[in-house]
Amino acid sequence: MARIAVLGSGSGSNFQSLYETFGDKIVLVISDQPGAGILEKARRAGIPAVVEKGGFDLCARILDHLEGIDLVCLAGFMRLVKEPLLSAFPHRILNIHPSLLPKYPGLGAWEQAVLDEASESGCTVHYVDAGMDTGEVILQAEVPVLPGDTPESLHERIQVEEHRIYPLAVKSCLARITDEV
Ligand code: GAR
């Protein structure tokens, strides 16, 4: 059975939607934020939840936990993934980002869309490379920006789509990985 690790810094709603789809394939959660909701959600699900605070060697310390892991899913992980983690999981680290990349990379993508008076935004699941939200796109979903939207109301609707497409993208990656082995 494939083994998935989820990395996150926030409330963990994307972790929750992955957990609801993949259940005990998710074997580990790592957060850089000791108070993050994702840790609490993982512990409630009986999944080992580890804290690794930032620092120059964060990615090396994270990698130390990933023996036997097939796929790494970033779910609101607010740090750049660097070596040696990147090379250890080629095409096996996924991220969900709250915009239609390449539009609005980086932080506060939903705020940028509202400030820009964009007519639509959305979310993207992509492979992670060394850049900031630059890796190959796997799946995207559009979300209209409505008149009167605040950053918060837009983000709420984007998250509904995130919770729908992230499991779909993970499923297709797991199928590829299973074919490879
Ligand atoms: C999600 O909207 C995700 O797309 C975003 O953080 C939120 C985490 O929510 N990620 C980024 O902005 C990464 N650049 P969650 O903790 O409820 O899953």
XYZ file of N, CA and C and ligand atoms in Angstrom:
561
model
N 0.843 -1.215 0.000
C 0.000 0.000 0.000
C 0.869 1.252 0.000
N 0.492 2.218 -0.825
C 1.263 3.472 -0.884
C 1.191 4.198 0.454
N 2.270 4.868 0.787
C 2.324 5.606 2.063
C 2.527 7.090 1.766
N 1.634 7.893 2.334
C 1.622 9.334 2.050
C 1.965 10.109 3.323
N 2.833 11.130 3.181
C 3.073 12.079 4.275
C 2.498 13.429 3.870
N 1.892 14.124 4.822
C 1.310 15.447 4.551
C 2.055 16.479 5.387
N 2.465 17.579 4.732
C 3.168 18.673 5.422
C 2.275 19.904 5.406
N 2.073 20.539 6.560
C 1.224 21.723 6.585
C 1.578 22.658 7.713
N 1.190 23.922 7.547
C 1.467 24.937 8.566
C 0.186 25.504 9.174
N -0.979 25.123 8.631
C -2.205 25.841 9.002
C -3.271 24.957 9.604
N -4.521 25.286 9.252
C -5.657 24.655 9.927
C -5.854 23.193 9.523
N -5.374 22.828 8.342
C -5.405 21.412 7.973
C -6.674 20.945 7.282
N -7.438 21.877 6.666
C -8.655 21.407 5.998
C -8.307 20.556 4.769
N -7.221 20.858 4.090
C -6.823 20.003 2.953
C -6.331 18.647 3.434
N -5.617 18.631 4.546
C -5.240 17.337 5.139
C -6.503 16.514 5.381
N -7.525 17.167 5.955
C -8.766 16.460 6.294
C -9.392 15.838 5.051
N -9.425 16.613 3.953
C -10.069 16.058 2.750
C -9.225 14.910 2.172
N -7.905 14.998 2.278
C -7.069 13.868 1.822
C -7.297 12.655 2.719
N -7.383 12.914 4.013
C -7.578 11.806 4.952
C -8.914 11.105 4.685
N -9.943 11.920 4.391
C -11.257 11.310 4.133
C -11.227 10.431 2.883
N -10.342 10.747 1.930
C -10.247 9.930 0.712
C -9.269 8.762 0.873
N -8.123 9.016 1.507
C -7.045 8.004 1.479
C -6.860 7.257 2.794
N -7.535 7.705 3.859
C -7.530 6.972 5.130
C -6.139 6.557 5.568
N -5.962 5.253 5.793
C -4.692 4.820 6.407
C -3.508 4.788 5.450
N -3.715 5.270 4.209
C -2.529 5.507 3.355
C -1.750 6.723 3.872
N -2.420 7.583 4.617
C -1.734 8.749 5.195
C -1.144 8.323 6.532
N 0.179 8.279 6.570
C 0.826 7.668 7.737
C 1.594 8.674 8.583
N 1.699 9.928 8.118
C 2.507 10.893 8.861
C 2.099 12.314 8.491
N 2.074 13.183 9.513
C 1.863 14.614 9.286
C 3.026 15.362 9.933
N 3.567 16.329 9.202
C 4.664 17.148 9.757
C 4.268 18.613 9.633
N 4.488 19.375 10.701
C 4.228 20.815 10.652
C 5.421 21.583 11.211
N 5.622 22.776 10.659
C 6.667 23.668 11.189
C 6.087 24.581 12.270
N 4.763 24.477 12.502
C 4.079 25.362 13.462
C 3.503 24.528 14.607
N 4.091 24.651 15.806
C 3.658 23.793 16.913
C 2.163 23.912 17.226
N 1.547 25.066 16.960
C 0.130 25.233 17.313
C -0.814 24.982 16.150
N -0.317 24.463 15.051
C -1.149 24.362 13.839
C -2.302 23.369 14.007
N -3.468 23.746 13.488
C -4.654 22.892 13.544
C -4.435 21.543 12.876
N -3.570 21.500 11.871
C -3.331 20.239 11.158
C -2.799 19.165 12.107
N -2.021 19.570 13.116
C -1.461 18.595 14.063
C -2.577 17.980 14.896
N -3.471 18.859 15.357
C -4.604 18.408 16.167
C -5.494 17.452 15.352
N -5.759 17.829 14.096
C -6.607 16.977 13.241
C -5.935 15.615 13.022
N -4.607 15.623 12.813
C -3.894 14.363 12.586
C -3.970 13.485 13.830
N -3.726 14.097 14.987
C -3.739 13.294 16.227
C -5.110 12.702 16.472
N -6.159 13.498 16.168
C -7.526 12.978 16.342
C -7.776 11.781 15.424
N -7.093 11.785 14.261
C -7.265 10.665 13.319
C -6.312 9.505 13.653
N -5.507 9.687 14.691
C -4.584 8.623 15.089
C -3.345 8.543 14.219
N -3.014 9.638 13.546
C -1.853 9.656 12.659
C -0.686 10.348 13.377
N 0.512 9.763 13.363
C 1.659 10.406 14.003
C 1.844 11.826 13.461
N 1.997 12.781 14.382
C 2.096 14.190 13.985
C 3.359 14.774 14.617
N 4.245 15.261 13.762
C 5.578 15.668 14.191
C 5.749 17.162 13.958
N 6.447 17.840 14.868
C 6.774 19.249 14.652
C 8.251 19.362 14.303
N 8.536 20.046 13.206
C 9.906 20.414 12.853
C 9.902 21.903 12.564
N 10.367 22.690 13.549
C 10.367 24.142 13.348
C 11.397 24.513 12.292
N 11.291 25.747 11.783
C 12.170 26.195 10.690
C 13.656 26.090 11.018
N 14.478 26.683 10.158
C 15.924 26.591 10.335
C 16.544 26.180 9.028
N 17.837 26.439 8.877
C 18.493 26.213 7.578
C 18.424 24.748 7.148
N 18.355 23.826 8.142
C 18.366 22.403 7.796
C 16.969 21.777 7.910
N 15.930 22.614 7.837
C 14.559 22.094 7.994
C 14.279 20.932 7.040
N 14.644 21.106 5.767
C 14.289 20.063 4.792
C 15.065 18.768 5.034
N 16.272 18.880 5.541
C 17.034 17.667 5.883
C 16.384 16.980 7.072
N 15.906 17.755 8.038
C 15.258 17.153 9.214
C 13.935 16.519 8.820
N 13.206 17.174 7.918
C 11.948 16.573 7.441
C 12.252 15.245 6.742
N 13.274 15.252 5.889
C 13.613 14.043 5.134
C 13.907 12.866 6.072
N 14.512 13.155 7.213
C 14.814 12.086 8.176
C 13.570 11.307 8.594
N 12.386 11.942 8.499
C 11.144 11.266 8.923
C 10.498 10.474 7.784
N 11.033 10.597 6.558
C 10.259 10.133 5.395
C 10.673 8.775 4.834
N 11.379 7.994 5.614
C 11.755 6.672 5.116
C 10.496 5.835 4.837
N 10.433 5.221 3.681
C 9.286 4.369 3.345
C 8.086 5.127 2.813
N 8.219 6.452 2.686
C 7.110 7.270 2.152
C 7.189 7.285 0.618
N 6.032 7.158 -0.040
C 5.981 7.165 -1.509
C 5.641 8.533 -2.081
N 4.816 9.293 -1.351
C 4.326 10.568 -1.885
C 4.225 11.580 -0.746
N 4.676 12.815 -1.032
C 4.612 13.887 -0.032
C 3.618 14.932 -0.536
N 2.612 15.253 0.286
C 1.606 16.250 -0.106
C 1.747 17.480 0.775
N 2.036 18.613 0.146
C 2.045 19.866 0.889
C 0.606 20.369 0.943
N 0.153 20.681 2.153
C -1.231 21.136 2.322
C -1.199 22.371 3.210
N -0.958 23.537 2.563
C -0.819 24.765 3.335
C 0.521 24.824 4.053
N 1.558 24.256 3.440
C 2.908 24.296 4.027
C 3.586 25.568 3.522
N 3.841 26.504 4.435
C 4.247 27.852 4.037
C 5.764 28.035 4.011
N 6.456 27.028 3.502
C 7.909 27.145 3.355
C 8.319 26.595 2.009
N 9.447 27.115 1.496
C 9.964 26.595 0.234
C 10.608 25.235 0.487
N 10.324 24.281 -0.368
C 10.958 22.968 -0.248
C 12.314 23.017 -0.944
N 13.336 22.603 -0.209
C 14.706 22.696 -0.740
C 15.380 21.330 -0.689
N 16.631 21.319 -1.135
C 17.443 20.102 -0.998
C 17.728 19.847 0.477
N 17.899 18.600 0.888
C 17.957 17.380 0.072
C 16.580 16.736 -0.169
N 15.525 17.403 0.315
C 14.178 16.817 0.196
C 13.728 16.702 -1.265
N 14.013 17.775 -2.048
C 13.550 17.802 -3.446
C 14.063 16.601 -4.239
N 15.360 16.366 -4.174
C 15.940 15.283 -4.987
C 15.558 13.907 -4.477
N 15.194 13.817 -3.204
C 14.827 12.511 -2.642
C 13.448 12.066 -3.144
N 12.624 13.017 -3.617
C 11.254 12.695 -4.066
C 10.954 13.329 -5.425
N 11.686 12.902 -6.478
C 11.453 13.518 -7.791
C 10.041 13.208 -8.290
N 9.298 14.247 -8.657
C 7.911 14.090 -9.117
C 7.054 13.376 -8.071
N 7.424 13.511 -6.834
C 6.653 12.852 -5.775
C 6.332 13.809 -4.630
N 6.473 15.127 -4.903
C 6.018 16.120 -3.924
C 4.973 16.975 -4.635
N 3.782 17.041 -4.051
C 2.669 17.801 -4.638
C 2.322 18.975 -3.733
N 1.788 20.027 -4.341
C 1.336 21.186 -3.559
C -0.025 21.631 -4.079
N -0.830 22.158 -3.152
C -2.086 22.808 -3.562
C -1.900 24.301 -3.344
N -2.255 25.090 -4.377
C -2.071 26.540 -4.284
C -3.383 27.235 -4.643
N -3.756 28.292 -3.888
C -5.077 28.902 -4.081
C -5.131 29.969 -5.180
N -4.684 29.613 -6.378
C -4.868 30.487 -7.548
C -4.711 29.627 -8.790
N -5.031 30.223 -9.936
C -4.783 29.536 -11.200
C -3.354 29.865 -11.609
N -2.408 29.085 -11.135
C -1.005 29.349 -11.489
C -0.853 29.317 -13.003
N -0.008 30.149 -13.613
C 1.049 30.925 -12.966
C 0.594 32.260 -12.370
N -0.712 32.538 -12.337
C -1.178 33.793 -11.707
C -1.062 33.682 -10.195
N -0.700 34.758 -9.580
C -0.677 34.914 -8.121
C 0.066 33.823 -7.363
N 1.349 33.621 -7.651
C 2.133 32.705 -6.817
C 2.404 33.357 -5.455
N 2.898 32.587 -4.529
C 3.319 33.146 -3.235
C 2.179 33.283 -2.250
N 2.374 34.192 -1.293
C 1.433 34.321 -0.179
C 0.192 35.124 -0.561
N -0.926 34.856 0.122
C -2.140 35.670 -0.004
C -2.695 35.730 -1.408
N -2.696 34.596 -2.123
C -3.129 34.592 -3.530
C -4.571 35.076 -3.671
N -5.416 34.739 -2.706
C -6.830 35.135 -2.787
C -6.965 36.647 -2.614
N -6.096 37.233 -1.763
C -6.106 38.690 -1.570
C -5.675 39.390 -2.854
N -4.622 38.838 -3.478
C -4.130 39.427 -4.727
C -5.218 39.435 -5.792
N -5.998 38.347 -5.869
C -7.052 38.268 -6.891
C -8.116 39.339 -6.647
N -8.499 39.565 -5.380
C -9.526 40.571 -5.069
C -8.967 41.971 -5.348
N -7.737 42.244 -4.915
C -7.118 43.555 -5.143
C -7.011 43.873 -6.626
N -6.775 42.837 -7.395
C -6.595 42.953 -8.839
C -7.919 43.132 -9.580
N -9.043 42.969 -8.842
C -10.378 42.962 -9.439
C -10.468 41.929 -10.561
N -9.837 40.777 -10.338
C -9.891 39.687 -11.319
C -11.329 39.167 -11.399
N -11.718 38.630 -12.571
C -13.082 38.096 -12.673
C -13.113 36.629 -12.260
N -11.950 35.993 -12.270
C -11.921 34.614 -11.785
C -10.567 34.297 -11.163
N -10.621 33.338 -10.263
C -9.385 32.785 -9.706
C -9.599 31.276 -9.618
N -9.028 30.634 -8.628
C -9.209 29.181 -8.552
C -8.120 28.545 -7.732
N -7.822 27.302 -8.056
C -6.749 26.612 -7.339
C -6.040 25.647 -8.279
N -4.835 25.288 -7.869
C -3.956 24.470 -8.702
C -3.266 23.417 -7.849
N -3.249 22.189 -8.334
C -2.352 21.180 -7.747
C -1.191 21.023 -8.712
N 0.027 21.100 -8.176
C 1.207 21.015 -9.042
C 2.323 20.245 -8.366
N 3.237 19.732 -9.209
C 4.447 19.138 -8.652
C 5.307 20.265 -8.090
N 6.073 19.950 -7.064
C 6.924 20.957 -6.439
C 8.320 20.874 -7.042
N 8.826 22.046 -7.461
C 10.228 22.140 -7.873
C 10.893 23.205 -7.001
N 12.088 23.645 -7.394
C 12.845 24.541 -6.513
C 12.276 25.959 -6.484
N 11.377 26.283 -7.407
C 10.829 27.643 -7.455
C 9.659 27.830 -6.512
N 9.138 29.055 -6.534
C 7.961 29.370 -5.695
C 6.707 29.126 -6.524
N 6.048 28.000 -6.319
C 4.797 27.657 -7.023
C 4.976 27.612 -8.546
N 6.123 27.054 -8.983
C 6.440 27.037 -10.417
C 6.376 25.647 -11.047
N 6.163 24.613 -10.260
C 6.254 23.249 -10.813
C 5.116 22.912 -11.767
N 5.304 21.812 -12.484
C 4.342 21.356 -13.504
C 2.930 21.188 -12.915
N 1.958 21.759 -13.641
C 0.570 21.715 -13.162
C -0.039 20.329 -13.405
N -0.742 19.817 -12.403
C -1.436 18.529 -12.525
C -2.930 18.752 -12.774
N -3.522 19.639 -11.997
C -4.978 19.849 -12.089
C -5.313 21.254 -11.602
N -6.304 21.885 -12.262
C -6.746 23.215 -11.820
C -8.267 23.257 -11.781
N -8.813 24.141 -10.951
C -10.262 24.391 -10.946
C -10.476 25.891 -10.878
N -11.407 26.367 -11.693
C -11.714 27.806 -11.697
C -12.766 28.128 -10.650
N -12.628 29.327 -10.070
C -13.631 29.830 -9.121
C -13.885 31.288 -9.497
N -15.142 31.670 -9.752
C -15.393 33.066 -10.122
C -15.157 33.990 -8.929
N -14.679 35.212 -9.219
C -14.626 36.241 -8.171
C -15.928 37.021 -8.305
N -16.737 37.027 -7.228
C -18.073 37.623 -7.302
C -18.033 39.080 -6.851
N -18.994 39.900 -7.353
C -19.048 41.281 -6.880
C -19.210 41.269 -5.362
N -18.454 42.109 -4.664
C -18.571 42.159 -3.205
C -17.737 41.124 -2.481
N -17.030 40.253 -3.234
C -16.159 39.273 -2.577
C -15.113 39.975 -1.719
N -14.880 39.459 -0.524
C -13.718 39.862 0.273
C -12.665 38.771 0.079
N -11.419 39.038 0.451
C -10.418 37.967 0.362
C -10.897 36.706 1.086
N -11.558 36.903 2.228
C -11.986 35.739 3.028
C -13.097 34.955 2.312
N -14.084 35.671 1.739
C -15.182 34.945 1.092
C -14.674 34.219 -0.151
N -13.737 34.852 -0.864
C -13.178 34.187 -2.045
C -12.386 32.954 -1.617
N -11.560 33.108 -0.573
C -10.749 31.968 -0.123
C -11.634 30.800 0.299
N -12.763 31.126 0.964
C -13.682 30.056 1.389
C -14.172 29.253 0.188
N -14.549 29.959 -0.895
C -15.061 29.228 -2.071
C -13.937 28.492 -2.792
N -12.728 29.087 -2.781
C -11.589 28.390 -3.400
C -11.318 27.086 -2.634
N -11.459 27.154 -1.315
C -11.151 25.944 -0.529
C -12.111 24.795 -0.842
N -13.359 25.123 -1.165
C -14.295 24.055 -1.544
C -13.726 23.294 -2.747
N -13.188 24.032 -3.707
C -12.606 23.391 -4.899
C -11.294 22.688 -4.568
N -10.503 23.281 -3.664
C -9.254 22.608 -3.247
C -9.554 21.218 -2.712
N -10.590 21.152 -1.864
C -10.899 19.871 -1.211
C -11.422 18.859 -2.224
N -11.922 19.336 -3.352
C -12.393 18.439 -4.413
C -11.243 17.961 -5.294
N -10.343 18.897 -5.711
C -9.353 18.480 -6.727
C -8.077 17.868 -6.137
N -7.740 18.217 -4.880
C -6.483 17.666 -4.361
C -6.544 16.127 -4.302
N -7.627 15.554 -3.748
C -7.685 14.084 -3.758
C -7.644 13.491 -5.171
N -8.265 14.160 -6.137
C -8.246 13.641 -7.519
C -6.817 13.606 -8.054
N -6.075 14.692 -7.811
C -4.691 14.760 -8.304
C -3.823 13.718 -7.608
N -4.027 13.548 -6.309
C -3.236 12.549 -5.574
C -3.536 11.157 -6.113
N -4.808 10.901 -6.406
C -5.187 9.587 -6.964
C -4.429 9.310 -8.254
N -4.355 10.315 -9.145
C -3.683 10.069 -10.425
C -2.186 9.891 -10.211
N -1.595 10.575 -9.252
C -0.165 10.370 -8.979
C 0.092 9.003 -8.380
N -0.787 8.568 -7.501
C -0.603 7.239 -6.903
C -0.688 6.163 -7.984
N -1.587 6.368 -8.962
C -1.706 5.381 -10.058
C -0.390 5.325 -10.835
N 0.213 6.500 -11.068
C 1.492 6.531 -11.785
C 2.576 5.835 -10.980
N 2.638 6.125 -9.692
C 3.678 5.535 -8.832
C 3.525 4.024 -8.791
N 2.284 3.558 -8.676
C 2.040 2.107 -8.622
C 2.481 1.456 -9.921
N 2.268 2.142 -11.061
C 2.729 1.608 -12.346
C 4.241 1.535 -12.412
N 4.918 2.493 -11.749
C 6.382 2.562 -11.817
C 7.049 1.419 -11.073
N 6.389 0.924 -9.994
C 7.056 -0.079 -9.148
C 6.715 -1.510 -9.577
C -4.945 26.547 1.370
O -5.862 27.446 0.820
C -3.761 26.360 0.446
O -4.093 26.446 -0.894
C -2.901 27.523 0.869
O -2.998 27.558 2.265
C -4.303 27.118 2.632
C -4.156 26.072 3.715
O -5.400 25.740 4.231
N -1.538 27.323 0.439
C -0.765 28.303 -0.010
O -1.101 29.456 -0.068
C 0.621 27.829 -0.445
N 1.297 28.844 -1.188
P -5.613 24.414 5.091
O -4.563 24.426 6.216
O -7.006 24.563 5.637
O -5.463 23.229 4.195
